[in-house]
Structures are given as structure tokens and as C-alpha cells.
Coordinates of C-alpha atoms in Angstrom, one line a residue:
X962 CA 0.0 0.0 0.0
X963 CA 2.8 2.5 0.9
X964 CA 4.4 2.0 -2.5
X965 CA 1.4 3.7 -4.0
X966 CA 1.7 6.8 -1.7
X967 CA 2.8 10.2 -3.0
X968 CA 6.0 11.6 -1.5
X969 CA 4.1 13.9 0.8
X970 CA 2.0 11.0 2.1
X971 CA 5.1 8.9 2.5
X972 CA 6.6 11.7 4.6
X973 CA 3.4 11.8 6.8
X974 CA 3.5 8.0 7.1
X975 CA 7.1 7.7 8.3
X976 CA 6.6 10.5 10.8
X977 CA 3.5 8.8 12.2
X978 CA 5.2 5.4 12.2
X979 CA 8.1 6.7 14.2
X980 CA 5.9 8.6 16.7
X981 CA 4.1 5.4 17.9
X982 CA 7.5 4.3 19.3
X983 CA 6.8 6.7 22.1
X984 CA 3.6 4.9 23.1
X985 CA 3.9 2.2 25.8
X986 CA 1.5 -0.4 27.2
X987 CA -1.0 1.1 29.6
X988 CA -0.7 4.7 28.4
X989 CA -3.4 7.2 28.0
X990 CA -2.7 8.8 24.6
X991 CA -4.0 12.0 23.2
X992 CA -5.0 11.4 19.6
X993 CA -4.7 14.4 17.3
X994 CA -6.8 15.6 14.4
X995 CA -5.9 16.0 10.7
X996 CA -4.4 14.0 7.9
X997 CA -1.0 13.3 9.5
X998 CA -2.6 12.4 12.9
X999 CA -4.9 10.0 11.1
X1000 CA -1.9 8.0 9.9
X1001 CA -0.7 7.8 13.5
X1002 CA -4.1 6.6 14.7
X1003 CA -4.0 3.9 12.0
X1004 CA -0.5 2.8 13.1
X1005 CA -1.6 2.6 16.7
X1006 CA -4.6 0.6 15.7
X1007 CA -2.4 -1.9 14.0
X1008 CA -0.3 -2.3 17.1
X1009 CA -3.5 -2.8 19.2
X1010 CA -4.9 -5.4 16.9
X1011 CA -1.7 -7.3 15.9
X1012 CA 0.7 -6.8 18.9
X1013 CA -1.8 -6.6 21.7
X1014 CA -0.9 -3.0 22.7
X1015 CA -3.2 -1.9 25.5
X1016 CA -3.8 1.9 25.5
X1017 CA -6.7 4.3 26.0
X1018 CA -7.1 7.1 23.5
X1019 CA -8.4 10.6 24.2
X1020 CA -9.4 12.0 20.8
X1021 CA -9.4 15.7 20.0
X1022 CA -12.4 15.6 17.6
X1023 CA -15.4 13.5 16.8
X1024 CA -13.8 12.4 13.5
X1025 CA -10.7 11.2 15.3
X1026 CA -12.9 9.4 17.9
X1027 CA -14.7 7.6 15.0
X1028 CA -11.4 6.6 13.4
X1029 CA -9.9 5.3 16.7
X1030 CA -12.9 3.1 17.4
X1031 CA -12.8 1.9 13.8
X1032 CA -9.2 0.6 14.2
X1033 CA -9.8 -0.9 17.6
X1034 CA -8.5 1.7 20.0
X1035 CA -10.4 2.1 23.3
X1036 CA -11.7 5.7 23.4
X1037 CA -12.2 7.6 26.7
X1038 CA -12.9 11.2 27.5
X1039 CA -10.4 13.6 29.0
X1040 CA -12.5 13.7 32.2
X1041 CA -12.1 9.9 32.4
X1042 CA -8.4 10.1 31.7
X1043 CA -7.8 13.1 34.0
X1044 CA -4.2 13.3 32.7
X1045 CA -2.5 12.1 29.6
X1046 CA 0.9 10.4 29.2
X1047 CA 1.6 11.6 25.7
X1048 CA -0.3 13.4 22.9
X1049 CA 0.6 13.0 19.3
X1050 CA -0.7 15.5 16.8
X1051 CA 0.1 17.3 13.6
X1052 CA 0.7 21.0 13.0
X1053 CA 0.1 23.4 10.2
X1054 CA 3.4 25.3 10.9
X1055 CA 6.2 25.1 13.4
X1056 CA 9.3 27.2 14.1
X1057 CA 12.7 26.6 15.5
X1058 CA 11.5 26.8 19.0
X1059 CA 8.8 24.2 18.3
X1060 CA 6.0 26.8 18.6
X1061 CA 3.1 25.9 16.4
X1062 CA 0.1 27.1 14.4
X1063 CA -2.7 24.5 14.6
X1064 CA -6.4 24.5 13.8
X1065 CA -6.4 24.0 10.0
X1066 CA -8.7 21.0 10.7
X1067 CA -11.0 23.1 13.0
X1068 CA -10.2 21.2 16.2
X1069 CA -7.8 23.7 17.8
X1070 CA -9.7 24.0 21.1
X1071 CA -9.8 20.4 22.0
X1072 CA -6.3 19.9 20.6
X1073 CA -4.9 22.6 22.9
X1074 CA -6.8 21.3 26.0
X1075 CA -5.6 17.8 25.4
X1076 CA -2.0 18.8 24.7
X1077 CA -1.7 20.9 27.8
X1078 CA -3.1 18.1 29.9
X1079 CA -0.2 15.8 28.7
X1080 CA 3.2 14.9 30.1
X1081 CA 4.5 15.2 26.6
X1082 CA 3.4 16.5 23.3
X1083 CA 4.8 15.1 20.1
X1084 CA 4.1 16.8 16.7
X1085 CA 4.4 14.8 13.5
X1086 CA 4.8 16.6 10.3
X1087 CA 6.3 16.6 6.8
X1088 CA 9.3 18.9 6.3
X1089 CA 7.3 21.5 4.5
X1090 CA 5.6 22.6 7.7
X1091 CA 8.8 24.1 9.1
X1092 CA 9.1 27.9 8.9
X1093 CA 11.5 30.6 10.1
X1094 CA 8.6 32.7 11.4
X1095 CA 5.0 31.6 12.0
X1096 CA 2.2 33.3 10.1
X1097 CA 2.3 32.2 6.5
X1098 CA -0.5 29.7 7.4
X1099 CA -3.7 31.6 8.4
X1100 CA -4.0 31.6 12.2
X1101 CA -7.3 30.1 13.3
X1102 CA -9.2 31.8 16.1
X1103 CA -12.3 30.1 17.5
X1104 CA -15.1 32.6 18.4
X1105 CA -18.6 32.2 19.7
X1106 CA -21.3 32.8 17.1
X1107 CA -23.0 35.6 19.1
X1108 CA -21.6 38.9 17.8
X1109 CA -19.0 37.2 15.7
X1110 CA -18.8 40.1 13.2
X1111 CA -18.1 42.5 16.1
X1112 CA -15.4 40.2 17.4
X1113 CA -13.9 40.1 13.9
X1114 CA -13.8 43.9 13.7
X1115 CA -12.2 44.1 17.1
X1116 CA -9.6 41.5 16.2
X1117 CA -8.7 43.4 13.0
X1118 CA -8.4 46.6 15.0
X1119 CA -6.2 44.9 17.6
X1120 CA -3.9 43.6 14.8
X1121 CA -3.0 47.2 13.9
X1122 CA -0.8 47.3 17.1
X1123 CA 0.7 43.9 16.6
X1124 CA 3.9 42.9 14.8
X1125 CA 2.2 41.2 11.8
X1126 CA 2.3 41.8 8.0
X1127 CA -1.4 41.3 7.3
X1128 CA -4.6 42.1 9.2
X1129 CA -7.4 40.5 7.3
X1130 CA -9.8 38.1 9.1
X1131 CA -12.2 35.8 7.2
X1132 CA -15.0 33.5 8.5
X1133 CA -14.2 29.9 7.7
X1134 CA -16.9 28.4 5.6
X1135 CA -18.3 24.9 5.0
X1136 CA -19.9 25.3 1.6
X1137 CA -22.4 28.1 1.8
X1138 CA -22.6 28.0 5.6
X1139 CA -20.2 28.9 8.4
X1140 CA -17.9 26.1 9.5
X1141 CA -19.1 24.9 13.0
X1142 CA -16.6 23.4 15.5
X1143 CA -17.4 20.4 17.7
X1144 CA -18.2 23.0 20.4
X1145 CA -20.7 24.8 18.2
X1146 CA -18.4 27.8 17.5
X1147 CA -17.1 29.6 14.5
X1148 CA -13.5 30.0 13.3
X1149 CA -12.0 33.2 12.0
X1150 CA -8.8 32.7 9.9
X1151 CA -6.3 35.6 10.4
X1152 CA -4.2 36.2 7.3
X1153 CA -1.1 37.6 9.0
X1154 CA 1.7 36.7 6.6
X1155 CA 4.3 36.8 9.4
X1156 CA 3.9 36.9 13.2
X1157 CA 6.7 38.9 14.9
X1158 CA 5.8 38.1 18.5
X1159 CA 3.7 35.0 18.8
X1160 CA 3.7 35.0 22.6
X1161 CA 2.2 38.4 22.8
X1162 CA -0.4 37.8 20.0
X1163 CA -1.6 34.6 21.7
X1164 CA -2.0 36.4 25.0
X1165 CA -3.9 39.4 23.7
X1166 CA -6.2 37.4 21.4
X1167 CA -7.4 35.3 24.3
X1168 CA -8.2 38.4 26.4
X1169 CA -10.8 39.6 23.9
X1170 CA -14.5 38.9 24.7
X1171 CA -15.9 36.5 22.2
X1172 CA -12.7 34.7 21.5
X1173 CA -12.6 31.1 22.8
X1174 CA -9.1 30.1 21.9
X1175 CA -6.4 30.7 19.2
X1176 CA -4.3 28.3 17.2
X1177 CA -0.9 29.5 18.5
X1178 CA 0.6 26.6 20.6
X1179 CA 3.4 28.3 22.5
X1180 CA 5.8 26.3 24.7
X1181 CA 3.6 23.2 24.5
X1182 CA 5.4 20.9 22.0
X1183 CA 8.3 18.8 23.3
X1184 CA 9.2 16.8 20.2
X1185 CA 8.8 17.3 16.5
X1186 CA 9.2 14.3 14.2
X1187 CA 9.8 15.3 10.6
X1188 CA 9.1 12.9 7.8
X1189 CA 10.6 13.0 4.3
X1190 CA 9.3 11.4 1.1
X1191 CA 12.3 9.1 0.8
X1192 CA 11.7 7.5 4.2
X1193 CA 14.0 9.6 6.3
X1194 CA 12.9 10.7 9.7
X1195 CA 14.3 13.5 11.9
X1196 CA 13.4 13.7 15.6
X1197 CA 14.0 17.0 17.4
X1198 CA 13.7 17.0 21.2
X1199 CA 13.7 20.6 22.5
X1200 CA 14.0 19.6 26.1
X1201 CA 17.0 17.3 25.5
X1202 CA 18.5 19.5 22.8
X1203 CA 19.0 16.6 20.5
X1204 CA 18.4 15.9 16.8
X1205 CA 18.3 12.3 15.6
X1206 CA 18.0 11.0 12.1
X1207 CA 16.8 7.6 10.9
X1208 CA 15.3 6.0 7.9
X1209 CA 12.2 3.7 7.8
X1210 CA 11.8 1.1 5.1
X1211 CA 8.4 1.0 3.4
X1212 CA 6.8 -2.3 4.0
X1213 CA 3.6 -3.5 2.3
X1214 CA 0.8 -3.7 4.8
X1215 CA -2.6 -5.3 4.7
X1216 CA -4.5 -2.2 3.6
X1217 CA -3.4 -0.3 6.8
X1218 CA -4.6 3.0 5.3
X1219 CA -7.5 1.8 3.2
X1220 CA -10.2 4.5 3.0
X1221 CA -8.1 6.9 5.0
X1222 CA -9.5 10.4 4.5
X1223 CA -7.8 13.8 5.4

């Protein structure tokens, strides 16, 4: 199956495959949302079914919960878990300090809650997600529907005083209607181009009434696992200050990723 993958999907696959090495029997595992995280969930499911790995997964979205159950992972809520051993998730962007932009899949609120309730957060990504400065990817901000246009105007006004290149905010759509998060909220995508001070922006956005959470994950990620289309994997641990390189061989599997959707 992997022989049929595009280089970008091979990169996602090897990063996901390497990340499950961090999962041990009996762990409570935060399960991220998005295309790269979905590969990881499938890899974990294979270990559960074929190797007898015993874990409990805390999903960060309804679609991740559905996929986890489909591949045989026991799903529990964060309230049931109380605390999580490790969370594995993707990212839309990350910088040299392992700060992230997340929320392209619309699950940033649950993703941030689960990640901050974990002993360790591991991000899996293809090499194209690394940037010198965050902001090329639109920054998602989850807002309540009530008065969202006023919130949008206030955010755009706020951005005038921030170190960013762009200040446009757009309502995320799902066809002809507003995209609705699992919590029933809207998402505003901020087209900033470049974020000069991500710490400051994250703080001031969350102080605004109407804003539920933003997609800047600051000082949360511990490890980034980068996948390459030729099977190479690079693991960066910001706490240990280490960078390790490896290569994974592509092995034909029994339709491990059949019907996998982004």
C-alpha cells in the first residue's frame, strides 16, 4: 500500500510510524486531528490489533474518535483520563522553538486542551511545515457565534498594534454556511503573513471577549518528528536539545490505510 503513496503522504506516514514508538502499554494517549494524525491513529490501531498493545485514546475531535474506534482503540474522554501520558498530533506550521500554528482542521480548542493536559506533546509533520517565522499559514481563532462580526472587527483593530504583516480576518466556511466546530463555535482565519511576537499575540487574542481560543501553541510541544518522502525521519527534542536522524523502510501492509481520509 505504501508503495502507492505520494512523496508527501510517505513523509506523513514515516513520521507517524516513528511517533508510535513513544507509546507504551497502559498509556493514556491524546489522539490528534488531521491528515497526518490520522496516519498515527491507524498505526496505533495496527499495534493494538496485531501486537496486543493496551492503550486508551483521548481523541481531539469527533472524527478522530470515530477513526480510533474503527481501528480498535479504546476511546475515553479527557474527564475519564484526568491526565494524559503523551499526545501525538500534527501541525500546520512550526518554528525553530517548536512553537506551532494548529487548527487547520478546525479542532484547535480540544487539541490545545488535550495537549496541555499531557506529560509530553509530540508533533508529527512533513518537512514543508517548518518555517522561520510563524504566520504564513492563516491563524485560526475560535469565536462564539454571538456577535462574531463585532469580534472580527475588534480583532482586526487589535492587529494594527501587533507585529504582523497582514490584518485580514475571514470567517471559515463549509460550503455556503459557516464552519461549525465540535463545540458549536465559528472560526476566524487571520491572514497575517508573518507573526513577529507569537507569545504576545496569543495572550492578547485570548483576552478579547468572544474569543474562545487561538491556534498558537506556545511552549507546549516537546518533540517534533519530521518525515521525508524518501523514508528519512528526523526527531528533534527541544528539552534534551537533541536531533536524531533515521530511515524507515516502506513495507507493504494489509491495507493499513484503506479509506483513510484527510
